[in-house]
């Protein structure tokens, strides 16, 4: 008796197929991204962004459709200041996430990479009383902005250098005082003025 055996399709292939079917990527672009992923050993989503084949927003929509996780717009989210003690800034920066709520033992977290098992394991080990962790998909650039807003801006040169290193190509175009590069230059100038006095 012959069984119907379906080939195992990787998440990258599922995501790629969805993007092609929606007209976001061509088959050639998908092939290039898959080859880049294999060569670099980077996550498929990161390759799509690095190659400039897709916007953060389109990627978040596709991830939500493919993974079944909800997407959140952090610019409209209400954040609970009490969560700063549960999720320190260093952890938020390390895993590129923002804690949204903790109710009934369920932690909701906005993440750029919902498949980051290290982040999920961190919470399971650090907060053993948690019953569940619900990741929500958010744009990386929005998370970086929200970390500054939620935890306060880091004005130390070392902190600003870390932030500049984290800044991705698609978030460099931000202008104004929120841009970490502008804040770094300002901090250097202020330090130089203080030293000359």
Tab-separated table of C-alpha atoms in Angstrom:
chain	number	residue	atom	x	y	z
A	1	UNK	CA	0.000	0.000	0.000
A	2	UNK	CA	1.638	3.217	-1.158
A	3	UNK	CA	1.369	6.228	1.085
A	4	UNK	CA	1.252	9.818	-0.027
A	5	UNK	CA	4.547	11.220	1.191
A	6	UNK	CA	4.779	14.978	1.114
A	7	UNK	CA	8.235	16.526	0.862
A	8	UNK	CA	9.314	18.467	3.921
A	9	UNK	CA	9.331	22.162	3.112
A	10	UNK	CA	11.539	24.434	5.191
A	11	UNK	CA	10.179	27.627	6.694
A	12	UNK	CA	12.421	29.613	4.317
A	13	UNK	CA	10.831	27.854	1.355
A	14	UNK	CA	7.315	28.426	2.731
A	15	UNK	CA	8.042	32.094	3.309
A	16	UNK	CA	9.708	32.421	-0.094
A	17	UNK	CA	6.775	30.736	-1.840
A	18	UNK	CA	4.332	33.075	-0.121
A	19	UNK	CA	6.357	36.132	-1.164
A	20	UNK	CA	6.514	34.889	-4.770
A	21	UNK	CA	2.781	34.104	-4.853
A	22	UNK	CA	1.983	37.613	-3.560
A	23	UNK	CA	4.262	39.158	-6.201
A	24	UNK	CA	6.658	40.594	-3.627
A	25	UNK	CA	9.579	38.500	-4.938
A	26	UNK	CA	10.349	37.007	-8.325
A	27	UNK	CA	11.555	33.405	-8.616
A	28	UNK	CA	15.023	34.705	-9.510
A	29	UNK	CA	15.120	36.891	-6.398
A	30	UNK	CA	14.005	33.953	-4.260
A	31	UNK	CA	16.784	31.813	-5.712
A	32	UNK	CA	19.368	34.541	-5.019
A	33	UNK	CA	18.151	34.919	-1.415
A	34	UNK	CA	18.242	31.151	-0.798
A	35	UNK	CA	21.787	30.937	-2.210
A	36	UNK	CA	22.854	33.896	-0.055
A	37	UNK	CA	21.345	32.205	2.988
A	38	UNK	CA	23.289	29.032	2.260
A	39	UNK	CA	26.569	30.933	1.700
A	40	UNK	CA	26.254	33.275	4.696
A	41	UNK	CA	24.526	30.927	7.099
A	42	UNK	CA	22.217	33.816	8.031
A	43	UNK	CA	18.479	33.572	8.606
A	44	UNK	CA	16.506	33.766	5.365
A	45	UNK	CA	14.606	36.859	6.540
A	46	UNK	CA	17.890	38.666	7.233
A	47	UNK	CA	19.156	37.821	3.731
A	48	UNK	CA	16.005	39.269	2.170
A	49	UNK	CA	16.500	42.543	4.046
A	50	UNK	CA	20.273	42.729	3.514
A	51	UNK	CA	19.886	42.185	-0.223
A	52	UNK	CA	17.195	44.883	-0.305
A	53	UNK	CA	14.673	42.494	-1.847
A	54	UNK	CA	11.899	43.288	0.611
A	55	UNK	CA	10.886	45.975	3.088
A	56	UNK	CA	10.631	45.353	6.827
A	57	UNK	CA	6.875	45.874	6.679
A	58	UNK	CA	6.333	43.380	3.861
A	59	UNK	CA	8.516	40.858	5.670
A	60	UNK	CA	6.551	41.288	8.916
A	61	UNK	CA	3.268	40.737	7.033
A	62	UNK	CA	4.627	37.600	5.362
A	63	UNK	CA	6.049	36.255	8.641
A	64	UNK	CA	2.693	36.772	10.300
A	65	UNK	CA	0.877	34.943	7.487
A	66	UNK	CA	3.348	32.067	7.392
A	67	UNK	CA	4.000	31.575	11.107
A	68	UNK	CA	0.539	32.228	12.483
A	69	UNK	CA	1.877	34.793	14.975
A	70	UNK	CA	0.215	38.190	15.168
A	71	UNK	CA	1.926	41.399	14.098
A	72	UNK	CA	1.941	44.497	16.311
A	73	UNK	CA	2.482	48.168	15.550
A	74	UNK	CA	4.607	49.402	18.461
A	75	UNK	CA	3.763	53.014	17.693
A	76	UNK	CA	0.221	52.273	18.863
A	77	UNK	CA	1.077	49.937	21.754
A	78	UNK	CA	0.622	50.841	25.405
A	79	UNK	CA	3.677	49.768	27.388
A	80	UNK	CA	3.644	48.865	31.080
A	81	UNK	CA	6.549	50.595	32.894
A	82	UNK	CA	6.535	47.832	35.547
A	83	UNK	CA	7.945	45.452	32.929
A	84	UNK	CA	11.275	47.324	32.922
A	85	UNK	CA	12.234	45.459	36.097
A	86	UNK	CA	11.302	42.089	34.603
A	87	UNK	CA	13.006	42.693	31.241
A	88	UNK	CA	16.082	44.919	31.656
A	89	UNK	CA	17.245	47.159	28.814
A	90	UNK	CA	20.301	44.958	28.151
A	91	UNK	CA	18.063	41.950	27.483
A	92	UNK	CA	15.711	44.000	25.293
A	93	UNK	CA	18.713	45.174	23.235
A	94	UNK	CA	20.417	41.770	23.129
A	95	UNK	CA	17.335	39.972	21.798
A	96	UNK	CA	15.744	42.976	20.009
A	97	UNK	CA	12.431	42.782	21.842
A	98	UNK	CA	9.994	44.833	23.908
A	99	UNK	CA	7.894	43.440	26.765
A	100	UNK	CA	4.236	44.286	26.203
A	101	UNK	CA	2.275	42.747	29.057
A	102	UNK	CA	2.381	40.177	31.828
A	103	UNK	CA	-1.051	38.938	32.837
A	104	UNK	CA	-1.973	35.661	34.472
A	105	UNK	CA	1.522	34.258	34.009
A	106	UNK	CA	1.484	34.991	30.270
A	107	UNK	CA	4.196	37.311	28.940
A	108	UNK	CA	3.525	39.008	25.609
A	109	UNK	CA	6.690	40.205	23.868
A	110	UNK	CA	7.200	42.095	20.595
A	111	UNK	CA	10.157	40.586	18.730
A	112	UNK	CA	11.906	41.168	15.431
A	113	UNK	CA	12.875	37.467	15.317
A	114	UNK	CA	10.051	35.341	16.695
A	115	UNK	CA	12.164	32.225	16.182
A	116	UNK	CA	14.944	33.379	18.525
A	117	UNK	CA	14.972	30.390	20.863
A	118	UNK	CA	17.680	31.959	23.028
A	119	UNK	CA	15.328	34.804	23.927
A	120	UNK	CA	12.454	32.458	24.717
A	121	UNK	CA	14.767	30.199	26.769
A	122	UNK	CA	16.044	33.228	28.680
A	123	UNK	CA	12.522	34.053	29.833
A	124	UNK	CA	11.737	30.448	30.735
A	125	UNK	CA	14.871	30.263	32.920
A	126	UNK	CA	14.721	33.752	34.432
A	127	UNK	CA	10.975	33.730	35.047
A	128	UNK	CA	10.090	30.124	35.956
A	129	UNK	CA	6.625	31.219	37.127
A	130	UNK	CA	5.659	32.031	33.523
A	131	UNK	CA	2.974	29.797	32.092
A	132	UNK	CA	3.505	30.932	28.522
A	133	UNK	CA	5.376	33.403	26.337
A	134	UNK	CA	3.528	34.862	23.375
A	135	UNK	CA	5.811	36.471	20.790
A	136	UNK	CA	4.347	39.098	18.485
A	137	UNK	CA	6.030	40.233	15.274
A	138	UNK	CA	7.299	43.825	15.187
A	139	UNK	CA	9.613	45.746	12.890
A	140	UNK	CA	13.225	45.765	14.090
A	141	UNK	CA	13.520	49.513	13.510
A	142	UNK	CA	10.373	50.096	15.606
A	143	UNK	CA	11.746	47.925	18.412
A	144	UNK	CA	15.036	49.848	18.474
A	145	UNK	CA	13.134	53.154	18.655
A	146	UNK	CA	10.783	51.812	21.307
A	147	UNK	CA	13.664	50.538	23.461
A	148	UNK	CA	15.000	54.101	23.603
A	149	UNK	CA	11.565	55.530	24.333
A	150	UNK	CA	10.630	52.879	26.929
A	151	UNK	CA	13.920	52.596	28.804
A	152	UNK	CA	15.142	56.139	28.204
A	153	UNK	CA	17.832	57.340	25.838
A	154	UNK	CA	21.384	56.236	26.518
A	155	UNK	CA	23.601	59.310	26.343
A	156	UNK	CA	26.914	57.636	27.199
A	157	UNK	CA	29.340	57.365	24.304
A	158	UNK	CA	29.767	53.621	24.918
A	159	UNK	CA	25.987	53.118	24.898
A	160	UNK	CA	25.572	55.202	21.759
A	161	UNK	CA	28.345	53.263	19.998
A	162	UNK	CA	26.528	50.003	20.813
A	163	UNK	CA	23.340	51.486	19.405
A	164	UNK	CA	25.064	52.704	16.213
A	165	UNK	CA	26.499	49.196	15.712
A	166	UNK	CA	22.993	47.712	16.109
A	167	UNK	CA	21.409	50.153	13.694
A	168	UNK	CA	20.449	48.349	10.511
A	169	UNK	CA	20.750	49.747	7.016
A	170	UNK	CA	17.003	50.291	6.682
A	171	UNK	CA	16.828	52.287	9.918
A	172	UNK	CA	19.832	54.531	9.182
A	173	UNK	CA	17.643	56.891	7.177
A	174	UNK	CA	15.915	58.110	10.340
A	175	UNK	CA	16.703	61.737	10.817
A	176	UNK	CA	16.559	64.083	13.734
A	177	UNK	CA	17.617	63.715	17.315
A	178	UNK	CA	16.333	60.117	17.591
A	179	UNK	CA	19.049	58.910	15.219
A	180	UNK	CA	21.796	57.254	17.300
A	181	UNK	CA	24.532	58.591	15.011
A	182	UNK	CA	23.373	62.181	15.574
A	183	UNK	CA	23.204	61.567	19.326
A	184	UNK	CA	26.709	60.022	19.288
A	185	UNK	CA	28.210	63.034	17.501
A	186	UNK	CA	26.418	65.365	19.938
A	187	UNK	CA	27.751	63.402	22.936
A	188	UNK	CA	31.314	63.532	21.554
A	189	UNK	CA	31.048	67.293	20.984
A	190	UNK	CA	29.652	67.868	24.479
A	191	UNK	CA	32.477	65.789	26.018
A	192	UNK	CA	35.055	67.746	23.998
A	193	UNK	CA	33.593	71.057	25.168
A	194	UNK	CA	33.594	69.885	28.801
A	195	UNK	CA	37.243	68.783	28.519
A	196	UNK	CA	38.307	72.140	27.067
A	197	UNK	CA	36.737	74.116	29.945
